[in-house]
PDB file of C-alpha atoms (C1' of nucleotides) in Angstrom:
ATOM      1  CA  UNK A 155      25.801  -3.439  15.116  1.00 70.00           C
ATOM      2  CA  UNK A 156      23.960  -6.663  15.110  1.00 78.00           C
ATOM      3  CA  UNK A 157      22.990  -7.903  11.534  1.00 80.00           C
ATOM      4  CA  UNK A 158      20.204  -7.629   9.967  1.00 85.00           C
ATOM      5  CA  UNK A 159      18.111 -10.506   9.285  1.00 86.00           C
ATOM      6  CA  UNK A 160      16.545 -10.962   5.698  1.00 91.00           C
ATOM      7  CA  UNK A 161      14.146 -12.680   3.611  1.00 93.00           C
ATOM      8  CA  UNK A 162      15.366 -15.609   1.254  1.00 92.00           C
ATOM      9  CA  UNK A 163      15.157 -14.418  -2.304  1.00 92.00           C
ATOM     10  CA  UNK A 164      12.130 -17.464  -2.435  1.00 91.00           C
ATOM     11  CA  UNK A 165      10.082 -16.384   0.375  1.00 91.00           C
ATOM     12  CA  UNK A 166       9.736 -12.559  -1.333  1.00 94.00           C
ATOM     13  CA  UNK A 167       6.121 -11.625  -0.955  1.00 94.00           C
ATOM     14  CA  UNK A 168       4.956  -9.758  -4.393  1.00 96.00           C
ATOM     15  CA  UNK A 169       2.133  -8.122  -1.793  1.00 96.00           C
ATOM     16  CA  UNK A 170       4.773  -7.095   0.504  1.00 96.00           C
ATOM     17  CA  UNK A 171       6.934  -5.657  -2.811  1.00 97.00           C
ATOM     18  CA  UNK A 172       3.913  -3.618  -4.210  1.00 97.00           C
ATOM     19  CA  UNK A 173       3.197  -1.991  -0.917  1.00 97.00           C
ATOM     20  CA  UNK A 174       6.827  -1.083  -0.009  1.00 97.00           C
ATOM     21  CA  UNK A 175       7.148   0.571  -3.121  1.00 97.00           C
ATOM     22  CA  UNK A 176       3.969   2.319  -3.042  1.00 96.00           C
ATOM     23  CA  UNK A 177       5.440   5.486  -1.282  1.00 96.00           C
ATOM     24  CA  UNK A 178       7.256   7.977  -2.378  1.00 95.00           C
ATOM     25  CA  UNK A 179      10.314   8.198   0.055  1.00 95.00           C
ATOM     26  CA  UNK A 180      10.551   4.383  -0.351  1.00 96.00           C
ATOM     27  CA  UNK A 181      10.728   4.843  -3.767  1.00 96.00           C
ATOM     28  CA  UNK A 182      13.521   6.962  -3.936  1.00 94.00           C
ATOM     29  CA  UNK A 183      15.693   4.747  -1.582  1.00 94.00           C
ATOM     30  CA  UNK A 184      15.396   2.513  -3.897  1.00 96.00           C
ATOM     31  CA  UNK A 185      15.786   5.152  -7.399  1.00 94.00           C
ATOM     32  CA  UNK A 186      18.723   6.322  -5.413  1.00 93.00           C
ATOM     33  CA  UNK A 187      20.328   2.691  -4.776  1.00 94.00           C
ATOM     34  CA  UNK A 188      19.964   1.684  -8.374  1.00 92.00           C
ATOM     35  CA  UNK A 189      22.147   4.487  -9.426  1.00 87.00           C
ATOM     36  CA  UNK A 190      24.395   4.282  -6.622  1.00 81.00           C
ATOM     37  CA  UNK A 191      24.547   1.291  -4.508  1.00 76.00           C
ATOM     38  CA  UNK A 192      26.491   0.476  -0.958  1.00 79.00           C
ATOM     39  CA  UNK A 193      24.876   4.058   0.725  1.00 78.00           C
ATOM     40  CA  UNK A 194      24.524   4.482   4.563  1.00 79.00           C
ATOM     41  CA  UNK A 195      21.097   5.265   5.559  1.00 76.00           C
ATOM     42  CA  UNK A 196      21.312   8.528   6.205  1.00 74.00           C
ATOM     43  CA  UNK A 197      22.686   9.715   2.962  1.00 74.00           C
ATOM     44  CA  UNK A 198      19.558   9.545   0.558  1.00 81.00           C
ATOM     45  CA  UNK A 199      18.742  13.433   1.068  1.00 86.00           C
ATOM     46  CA  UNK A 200      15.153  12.736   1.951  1.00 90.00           C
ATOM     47  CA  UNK A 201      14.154  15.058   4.298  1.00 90.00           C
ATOM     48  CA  UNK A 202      12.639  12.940   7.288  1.00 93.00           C
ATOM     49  CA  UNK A 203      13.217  11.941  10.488  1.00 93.00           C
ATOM     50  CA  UNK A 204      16.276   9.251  11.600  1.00 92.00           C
ATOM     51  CA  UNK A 205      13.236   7.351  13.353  1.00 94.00           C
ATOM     52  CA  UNK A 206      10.452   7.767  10.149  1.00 96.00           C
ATOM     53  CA  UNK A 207      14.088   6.570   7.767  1.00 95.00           C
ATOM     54  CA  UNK A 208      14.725   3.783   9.968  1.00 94.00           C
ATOM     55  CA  UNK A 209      11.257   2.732   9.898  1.00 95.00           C
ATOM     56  CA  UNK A 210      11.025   2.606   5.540  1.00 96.00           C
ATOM     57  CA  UNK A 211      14.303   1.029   5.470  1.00 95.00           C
ATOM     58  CA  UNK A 212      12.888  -1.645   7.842  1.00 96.00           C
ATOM     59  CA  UNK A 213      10.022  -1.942   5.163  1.00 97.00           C
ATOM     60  CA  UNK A 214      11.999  -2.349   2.405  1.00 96.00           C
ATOM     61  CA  UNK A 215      14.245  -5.154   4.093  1.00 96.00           C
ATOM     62  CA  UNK A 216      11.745  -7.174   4.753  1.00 95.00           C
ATOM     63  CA  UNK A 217      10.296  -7.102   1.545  1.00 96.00           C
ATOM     64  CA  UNK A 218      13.208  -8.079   0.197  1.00 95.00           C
ATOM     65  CA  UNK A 219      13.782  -4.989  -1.939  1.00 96.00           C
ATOM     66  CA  UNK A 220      17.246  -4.145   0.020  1.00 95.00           C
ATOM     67  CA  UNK A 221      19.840  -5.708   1.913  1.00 94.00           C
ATOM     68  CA  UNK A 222      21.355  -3.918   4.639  1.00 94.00           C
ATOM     69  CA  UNK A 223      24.801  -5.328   6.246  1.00 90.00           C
ATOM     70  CA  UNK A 224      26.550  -3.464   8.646  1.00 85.00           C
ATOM     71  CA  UNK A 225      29.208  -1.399   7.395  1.00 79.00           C
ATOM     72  CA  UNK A 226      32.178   0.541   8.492  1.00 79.00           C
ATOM     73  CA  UNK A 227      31.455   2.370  12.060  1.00 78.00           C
ATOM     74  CA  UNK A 228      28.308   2.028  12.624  1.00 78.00           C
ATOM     75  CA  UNK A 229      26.812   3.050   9.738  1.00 83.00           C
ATOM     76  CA  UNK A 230      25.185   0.144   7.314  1.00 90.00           C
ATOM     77  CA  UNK A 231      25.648  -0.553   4.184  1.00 91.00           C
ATOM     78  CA  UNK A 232      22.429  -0.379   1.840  1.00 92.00           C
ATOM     79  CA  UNK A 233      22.608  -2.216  -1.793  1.00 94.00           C
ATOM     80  CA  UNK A 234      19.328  -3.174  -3.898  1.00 95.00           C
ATOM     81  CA  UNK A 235      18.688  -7.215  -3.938  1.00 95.00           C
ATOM     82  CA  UNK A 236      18.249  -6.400  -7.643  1.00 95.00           C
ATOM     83  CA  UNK A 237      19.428  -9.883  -8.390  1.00 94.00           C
ATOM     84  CA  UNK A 238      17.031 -11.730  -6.618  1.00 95.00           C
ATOM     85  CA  UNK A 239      13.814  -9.482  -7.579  1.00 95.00           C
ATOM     86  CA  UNK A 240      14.850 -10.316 -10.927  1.00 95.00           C
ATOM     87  CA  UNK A 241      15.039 -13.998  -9.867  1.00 94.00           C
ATOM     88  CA  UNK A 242      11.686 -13.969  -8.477  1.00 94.00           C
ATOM     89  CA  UNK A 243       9.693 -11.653 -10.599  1.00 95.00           C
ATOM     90  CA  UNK A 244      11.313 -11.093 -13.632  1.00 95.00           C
ATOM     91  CA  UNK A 245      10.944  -8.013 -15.142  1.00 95.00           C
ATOM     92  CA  UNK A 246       8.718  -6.452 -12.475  1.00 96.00           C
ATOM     93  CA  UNK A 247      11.992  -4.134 -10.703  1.00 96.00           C
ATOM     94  CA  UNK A 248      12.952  -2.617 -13.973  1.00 95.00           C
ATOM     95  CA  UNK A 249       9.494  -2.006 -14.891  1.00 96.00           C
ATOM     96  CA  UNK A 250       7.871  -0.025 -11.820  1.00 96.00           C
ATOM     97  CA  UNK A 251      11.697   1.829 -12.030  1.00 96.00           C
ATOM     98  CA  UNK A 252      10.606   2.462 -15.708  1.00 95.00           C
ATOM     99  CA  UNK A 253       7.504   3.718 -14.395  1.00 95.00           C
ATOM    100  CA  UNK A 254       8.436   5.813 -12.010  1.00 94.00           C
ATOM    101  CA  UNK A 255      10.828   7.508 -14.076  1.00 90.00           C
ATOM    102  CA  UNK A 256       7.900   8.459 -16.528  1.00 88.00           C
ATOM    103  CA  UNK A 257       5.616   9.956 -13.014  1.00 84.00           C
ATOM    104  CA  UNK A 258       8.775  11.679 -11.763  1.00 77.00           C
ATOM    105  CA  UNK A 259       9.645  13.173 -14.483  1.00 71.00           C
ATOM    106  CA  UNK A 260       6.739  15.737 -15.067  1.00 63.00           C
ATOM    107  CA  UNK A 261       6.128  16.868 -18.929  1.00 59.00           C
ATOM    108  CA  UNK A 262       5.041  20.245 -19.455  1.00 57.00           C
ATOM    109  CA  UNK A 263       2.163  20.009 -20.983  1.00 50.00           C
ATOM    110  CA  UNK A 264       0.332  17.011 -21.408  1.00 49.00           C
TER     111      UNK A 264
ATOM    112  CA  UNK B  38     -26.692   4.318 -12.981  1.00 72.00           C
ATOM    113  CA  UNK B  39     -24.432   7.168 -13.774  1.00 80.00           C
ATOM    114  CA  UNK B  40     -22.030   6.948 -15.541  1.00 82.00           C
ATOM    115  CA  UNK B  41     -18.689   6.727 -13.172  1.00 87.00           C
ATOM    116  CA  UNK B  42     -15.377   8.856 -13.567  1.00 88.00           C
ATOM    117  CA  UNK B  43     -12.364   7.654 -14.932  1.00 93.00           C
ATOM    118  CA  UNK B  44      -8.534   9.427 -14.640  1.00 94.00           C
ATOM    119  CA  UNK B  45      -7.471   9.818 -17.899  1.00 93.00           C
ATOM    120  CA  UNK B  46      -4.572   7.484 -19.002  1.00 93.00           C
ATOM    121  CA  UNK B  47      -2.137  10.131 -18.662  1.00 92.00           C
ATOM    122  CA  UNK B  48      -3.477  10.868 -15.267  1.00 92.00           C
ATOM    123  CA  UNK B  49      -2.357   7.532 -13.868  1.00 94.00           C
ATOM    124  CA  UNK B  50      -0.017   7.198 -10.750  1.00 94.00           C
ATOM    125  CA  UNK B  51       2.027   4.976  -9.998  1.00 96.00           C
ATOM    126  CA  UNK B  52       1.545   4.875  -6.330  1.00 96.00           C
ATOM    127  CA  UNK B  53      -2.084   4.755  -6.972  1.00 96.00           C
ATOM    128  CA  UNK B  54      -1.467   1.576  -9.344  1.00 97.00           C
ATOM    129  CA  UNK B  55       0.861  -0.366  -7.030  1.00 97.00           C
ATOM    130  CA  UNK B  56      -1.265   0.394  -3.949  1.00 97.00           C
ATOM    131  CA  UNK B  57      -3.874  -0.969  -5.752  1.00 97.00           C
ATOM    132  CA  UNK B  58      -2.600  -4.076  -6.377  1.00 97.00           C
ATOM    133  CA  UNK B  59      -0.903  -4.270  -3.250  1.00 97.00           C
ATOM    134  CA  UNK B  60      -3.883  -5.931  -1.866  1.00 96.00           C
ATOM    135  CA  UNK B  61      -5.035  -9.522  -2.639  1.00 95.00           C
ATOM    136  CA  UNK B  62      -8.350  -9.161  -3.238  1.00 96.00           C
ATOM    137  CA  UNK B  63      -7.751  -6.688  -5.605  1.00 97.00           C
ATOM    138  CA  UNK B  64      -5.524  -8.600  -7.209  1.00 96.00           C
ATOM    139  CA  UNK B  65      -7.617 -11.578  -8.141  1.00 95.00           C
ATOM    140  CA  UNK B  66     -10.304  -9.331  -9.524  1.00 95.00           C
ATOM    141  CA  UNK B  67      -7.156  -7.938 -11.673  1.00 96.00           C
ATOM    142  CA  UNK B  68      -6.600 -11.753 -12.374  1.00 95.00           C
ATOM    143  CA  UNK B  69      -9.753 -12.736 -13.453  1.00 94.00           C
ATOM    144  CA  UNK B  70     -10.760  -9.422 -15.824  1.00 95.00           C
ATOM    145  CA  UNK B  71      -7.210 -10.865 -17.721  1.00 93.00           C
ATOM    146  CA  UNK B  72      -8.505 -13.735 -18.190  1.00 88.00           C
ATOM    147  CA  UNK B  73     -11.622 -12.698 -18.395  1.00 82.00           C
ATOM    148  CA  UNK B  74     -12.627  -8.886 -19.329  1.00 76.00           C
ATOM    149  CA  UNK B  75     -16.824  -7.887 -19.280  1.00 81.00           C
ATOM    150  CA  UNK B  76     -17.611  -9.113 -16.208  1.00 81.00           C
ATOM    151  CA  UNK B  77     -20.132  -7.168 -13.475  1.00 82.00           C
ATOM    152  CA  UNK B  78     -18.767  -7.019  -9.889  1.00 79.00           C
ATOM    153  CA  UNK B  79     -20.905  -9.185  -8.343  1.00 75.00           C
ATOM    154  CA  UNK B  80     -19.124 -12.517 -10.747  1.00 77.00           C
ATOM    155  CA  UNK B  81     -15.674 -12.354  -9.152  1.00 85.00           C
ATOM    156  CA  UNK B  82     -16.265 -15.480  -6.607  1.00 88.00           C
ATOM    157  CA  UNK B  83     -15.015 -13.236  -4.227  1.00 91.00           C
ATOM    158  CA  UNK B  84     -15.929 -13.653  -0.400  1.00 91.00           C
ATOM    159  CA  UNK B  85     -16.509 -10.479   0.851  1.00 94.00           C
ATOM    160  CA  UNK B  86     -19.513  -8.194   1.674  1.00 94.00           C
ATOM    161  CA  UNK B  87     -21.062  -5.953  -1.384  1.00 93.00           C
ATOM    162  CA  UNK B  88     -19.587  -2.905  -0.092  1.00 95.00           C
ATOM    163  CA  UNK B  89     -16.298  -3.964   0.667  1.00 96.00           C
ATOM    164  CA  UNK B  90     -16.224  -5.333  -2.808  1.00 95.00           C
ATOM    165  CA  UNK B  91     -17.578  -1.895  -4.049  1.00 95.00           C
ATOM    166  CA  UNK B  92     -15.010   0.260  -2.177  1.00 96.00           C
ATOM    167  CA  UNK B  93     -11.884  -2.417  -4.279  1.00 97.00           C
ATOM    168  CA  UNK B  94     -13.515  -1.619  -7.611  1.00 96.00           C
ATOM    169  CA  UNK B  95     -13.749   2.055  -6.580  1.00 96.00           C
ATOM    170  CA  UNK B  96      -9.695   1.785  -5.596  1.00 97.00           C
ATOM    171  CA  UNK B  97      -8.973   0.410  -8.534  1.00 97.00           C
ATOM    172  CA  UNK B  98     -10.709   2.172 -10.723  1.00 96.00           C
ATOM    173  CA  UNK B  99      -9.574   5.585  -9.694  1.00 96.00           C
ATOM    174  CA  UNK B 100      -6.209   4.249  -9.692  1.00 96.00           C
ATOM    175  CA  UNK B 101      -6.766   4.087 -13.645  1.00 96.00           C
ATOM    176  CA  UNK B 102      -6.403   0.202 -13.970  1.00 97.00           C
ATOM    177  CA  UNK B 103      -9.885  -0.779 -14.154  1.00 96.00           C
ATOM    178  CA  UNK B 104     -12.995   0.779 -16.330  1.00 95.00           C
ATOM    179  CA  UNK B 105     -16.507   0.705 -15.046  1.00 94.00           C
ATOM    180  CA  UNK B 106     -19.208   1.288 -17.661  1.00 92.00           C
ATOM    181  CA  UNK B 107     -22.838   0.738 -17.040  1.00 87.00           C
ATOM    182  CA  UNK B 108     -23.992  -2.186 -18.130  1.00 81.00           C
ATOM    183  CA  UNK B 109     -27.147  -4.241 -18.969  1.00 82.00           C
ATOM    184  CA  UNK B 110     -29.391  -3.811 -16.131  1.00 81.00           C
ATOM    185  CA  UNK B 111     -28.398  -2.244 -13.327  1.00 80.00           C
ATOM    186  CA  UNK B 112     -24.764  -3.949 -13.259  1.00 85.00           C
ATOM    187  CA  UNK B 113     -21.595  -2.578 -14.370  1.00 91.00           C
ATOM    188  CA  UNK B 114     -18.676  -3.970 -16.775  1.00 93.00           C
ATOM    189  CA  UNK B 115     -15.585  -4.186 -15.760  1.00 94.00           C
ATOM    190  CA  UNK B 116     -12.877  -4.273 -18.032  1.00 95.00           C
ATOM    191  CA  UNK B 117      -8.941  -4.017 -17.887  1.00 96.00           C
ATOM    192  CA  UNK B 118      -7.299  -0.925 -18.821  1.00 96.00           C
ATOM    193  CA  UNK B 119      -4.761  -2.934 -20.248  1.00 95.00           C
ATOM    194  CA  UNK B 120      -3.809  -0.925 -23.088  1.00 94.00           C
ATOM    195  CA  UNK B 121      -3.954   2.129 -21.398  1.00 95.00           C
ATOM    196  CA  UNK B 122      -1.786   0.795 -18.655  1.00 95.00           C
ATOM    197  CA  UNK B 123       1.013  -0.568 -21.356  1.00 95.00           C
ATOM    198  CA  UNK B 124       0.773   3.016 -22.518  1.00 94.00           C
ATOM    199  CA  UNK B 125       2.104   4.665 -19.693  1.00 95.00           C
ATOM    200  CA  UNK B 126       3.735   1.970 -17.992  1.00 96.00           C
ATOM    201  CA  UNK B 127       5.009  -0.292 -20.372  1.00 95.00           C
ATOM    202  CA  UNK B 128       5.347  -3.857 -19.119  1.00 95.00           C
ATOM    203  CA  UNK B 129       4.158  -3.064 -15.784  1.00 96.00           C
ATOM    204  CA  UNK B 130       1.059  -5.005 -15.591  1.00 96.00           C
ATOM    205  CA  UNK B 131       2.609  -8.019 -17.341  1.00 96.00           C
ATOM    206  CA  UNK B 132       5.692  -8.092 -14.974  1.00 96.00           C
ATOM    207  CA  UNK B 133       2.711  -7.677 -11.901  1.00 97.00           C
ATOM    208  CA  UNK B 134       0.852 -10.443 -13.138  1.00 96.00           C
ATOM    209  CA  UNK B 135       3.620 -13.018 -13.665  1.00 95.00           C
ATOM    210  CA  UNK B 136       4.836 -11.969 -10.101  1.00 95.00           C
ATOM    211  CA  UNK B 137       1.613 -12.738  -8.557  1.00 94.00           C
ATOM    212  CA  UNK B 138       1.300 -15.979 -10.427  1.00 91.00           C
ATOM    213  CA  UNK B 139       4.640 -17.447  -9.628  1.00 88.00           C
ATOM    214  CA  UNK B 140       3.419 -16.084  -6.091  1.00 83.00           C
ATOM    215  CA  UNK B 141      -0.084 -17.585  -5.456  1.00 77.00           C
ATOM    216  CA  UNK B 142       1.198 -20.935  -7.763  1.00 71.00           C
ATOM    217  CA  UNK B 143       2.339 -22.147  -4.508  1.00 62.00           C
ATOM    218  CA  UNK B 144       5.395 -24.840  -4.863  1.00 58.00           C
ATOM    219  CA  UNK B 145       5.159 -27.871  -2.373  1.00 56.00           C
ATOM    220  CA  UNK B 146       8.681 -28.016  -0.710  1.00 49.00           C
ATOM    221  CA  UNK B 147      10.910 -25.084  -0.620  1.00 49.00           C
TER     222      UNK B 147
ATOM    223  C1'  DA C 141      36.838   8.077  29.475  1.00 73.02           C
ATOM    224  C1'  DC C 142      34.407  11.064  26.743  1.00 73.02           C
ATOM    225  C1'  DC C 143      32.023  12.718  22.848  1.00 73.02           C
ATOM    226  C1'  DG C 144      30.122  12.885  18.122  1.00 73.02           C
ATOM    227  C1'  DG C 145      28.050  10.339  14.476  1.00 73.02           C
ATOM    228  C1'  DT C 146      24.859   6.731  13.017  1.00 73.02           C
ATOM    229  C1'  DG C 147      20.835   3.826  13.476  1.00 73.02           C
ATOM    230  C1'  DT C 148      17.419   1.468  16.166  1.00 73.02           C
ATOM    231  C1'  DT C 149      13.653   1.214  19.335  1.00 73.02           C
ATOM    232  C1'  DC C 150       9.874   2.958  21.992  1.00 73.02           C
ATOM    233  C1'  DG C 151       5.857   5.481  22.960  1.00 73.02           C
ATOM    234  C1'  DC C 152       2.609   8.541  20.995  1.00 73.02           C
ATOM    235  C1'  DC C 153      -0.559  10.642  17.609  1.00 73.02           C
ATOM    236  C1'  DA C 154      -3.271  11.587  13.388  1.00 73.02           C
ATOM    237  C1'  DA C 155      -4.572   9.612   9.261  1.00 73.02           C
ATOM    238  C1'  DC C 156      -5.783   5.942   6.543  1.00 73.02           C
ATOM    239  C1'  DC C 157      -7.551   1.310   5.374  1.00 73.02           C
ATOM    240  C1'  DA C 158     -10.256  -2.897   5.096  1.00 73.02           C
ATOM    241  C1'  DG C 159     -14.055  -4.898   6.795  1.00 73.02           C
ATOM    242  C1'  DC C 160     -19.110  -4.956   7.877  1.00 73.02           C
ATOM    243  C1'  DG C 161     -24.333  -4.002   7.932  1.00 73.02           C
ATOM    244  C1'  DA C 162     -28.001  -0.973   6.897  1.00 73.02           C
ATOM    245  C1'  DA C 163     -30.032   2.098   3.992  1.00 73.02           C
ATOM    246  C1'  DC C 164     -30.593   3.981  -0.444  1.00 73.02           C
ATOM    247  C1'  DA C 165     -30.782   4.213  -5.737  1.00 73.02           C
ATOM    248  C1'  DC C 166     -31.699   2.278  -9.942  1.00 73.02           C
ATOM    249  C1'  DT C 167     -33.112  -1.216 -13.527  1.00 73.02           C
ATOM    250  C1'  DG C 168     -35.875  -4.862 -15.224  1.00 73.02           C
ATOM    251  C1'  DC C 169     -39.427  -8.033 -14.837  1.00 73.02           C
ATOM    252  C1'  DC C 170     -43.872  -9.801 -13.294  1.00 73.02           C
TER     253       DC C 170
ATOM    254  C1'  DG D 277     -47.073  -0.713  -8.738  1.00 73.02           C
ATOM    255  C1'  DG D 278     -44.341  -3.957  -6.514  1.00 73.02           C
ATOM    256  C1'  DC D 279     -40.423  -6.831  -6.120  1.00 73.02           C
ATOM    257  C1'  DA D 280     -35.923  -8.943  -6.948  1.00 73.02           C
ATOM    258  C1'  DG D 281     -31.289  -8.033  -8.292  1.00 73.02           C
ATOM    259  C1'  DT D 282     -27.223  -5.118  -8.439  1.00 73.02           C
ATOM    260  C1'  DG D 283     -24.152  -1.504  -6.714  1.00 73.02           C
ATOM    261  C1'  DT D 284     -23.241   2.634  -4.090  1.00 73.02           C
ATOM    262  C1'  DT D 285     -23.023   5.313   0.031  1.00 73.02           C
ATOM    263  C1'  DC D 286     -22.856   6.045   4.953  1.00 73.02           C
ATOM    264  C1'  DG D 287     -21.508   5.353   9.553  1.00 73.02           C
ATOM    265  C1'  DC D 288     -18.826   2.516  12.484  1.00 73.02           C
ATOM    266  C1'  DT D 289     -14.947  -0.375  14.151  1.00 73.02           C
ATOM    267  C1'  DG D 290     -10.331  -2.384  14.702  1.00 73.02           C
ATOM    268  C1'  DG D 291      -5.870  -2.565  12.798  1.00 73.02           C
ATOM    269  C1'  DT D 292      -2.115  -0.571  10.234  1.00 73.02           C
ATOM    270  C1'  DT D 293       0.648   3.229   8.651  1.00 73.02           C
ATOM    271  C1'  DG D 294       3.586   7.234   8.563  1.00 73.02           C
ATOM    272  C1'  DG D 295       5.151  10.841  11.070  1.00 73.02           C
ATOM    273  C1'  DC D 296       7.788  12.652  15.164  1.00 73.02           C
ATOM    274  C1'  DG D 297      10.955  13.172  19.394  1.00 73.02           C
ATOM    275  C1'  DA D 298      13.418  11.069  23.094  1.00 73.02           C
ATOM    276  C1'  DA D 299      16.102   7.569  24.687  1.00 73.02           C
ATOM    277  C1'  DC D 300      19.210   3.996  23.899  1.00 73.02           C
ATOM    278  C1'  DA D 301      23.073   1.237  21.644  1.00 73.02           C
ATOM    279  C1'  DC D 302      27.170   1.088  19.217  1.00 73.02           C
ATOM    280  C1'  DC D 303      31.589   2.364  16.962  1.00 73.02           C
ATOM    281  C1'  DG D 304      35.629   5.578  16.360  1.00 73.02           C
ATOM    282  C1'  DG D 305      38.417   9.139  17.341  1.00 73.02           C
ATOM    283  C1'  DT D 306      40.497  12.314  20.608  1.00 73.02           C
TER     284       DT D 306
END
DNA sequence: ACCGGTGTTCGCCAACCAGCGAACACTGCC
DNA sequence: GGCAGTGTTCGCTGGTTGGCGAACACCGGT
């Protein structure tokens, strides 16, 4: 596999951040690589297409929100830049995961 | 002017809220009611046509961020849900808006 | 060499989005 | 009443997005 190229931890885009994350498969990528990092692609039990997968993963790379490096076979290797989102907007990953948390997890009866 | 519909703060999404503010010009009005809060939509300094302008304040208002009461006149305050925002997302906003300013603060020579 | 597993890429399509101007609604003032 | 000012709504347009399947590329094992 040929590696993946990558945004430098400076040139994140806050624009390009807020819109990855504003969908819900994104989203869980990334809920599911904060819990769990170094996954293959195609084990985030979201139940879409290789092509529609390949296409949010390729979002989230090049926002910065994930780094992908090929892995063993030819699978890659998926881990959250959560280091250099904190570098760059402090605060801001932990908060929308926060947030998200809150959405997700429906009360009863509000 | 009627009176327009807000969701209620427990109501807000969180995909709503970061597609909102996934867009610039949505963004600065964001910006500028921080700074700022009271202001019609006509006093953002924002160069775009009425009803493009109209359709962001509609975006962002149904996303639960902004509130649009009628005002003196014909015109319509805007404020920040701020506090309603902090509610259900704590830290959210804040960790948005210090993004976007370290963003749009544009350093000379990276 | 072959085949299975894993991702990527390439059309293609339906839906959505941001932009605009024109028309309309409403308020306040003259 | 008439007019200026302020927003909203209604098409319309071009571009983007998210979805898919099919085809391709690549690695590993048999």
């Amino acid at each position: 596999m040929k590696p993946l190229q990558h945004p430098r931890a400076a040139d994140i885009n806050i624009y390009a951040v807020l819109h990855a994350l504003a969908e819900p498969a994104r989203m869980q990528i990334v809920r599911t690589l904060v819990e769990a990092g170094g996954k293959p692609c195609g084990s985030f039990g979201i139940d879409l297409s290789k092509s529609t997968l390949s296409a949010h993963f390729k979002v989230l790379r090049e926002a910065g929100i994930i780094r992908q490096e090929t892995g063993p076979g030819n699978s890659r290797v998926n881990t959250l830049r959560h280091e250099d989102l904190d570098t760059r907007f402090p605060g801001l990953l932990t908060a929308v995961l926060l947030a998200v948390e809150r959405t997700e997890t429906a009360l009863p009866s509000l």
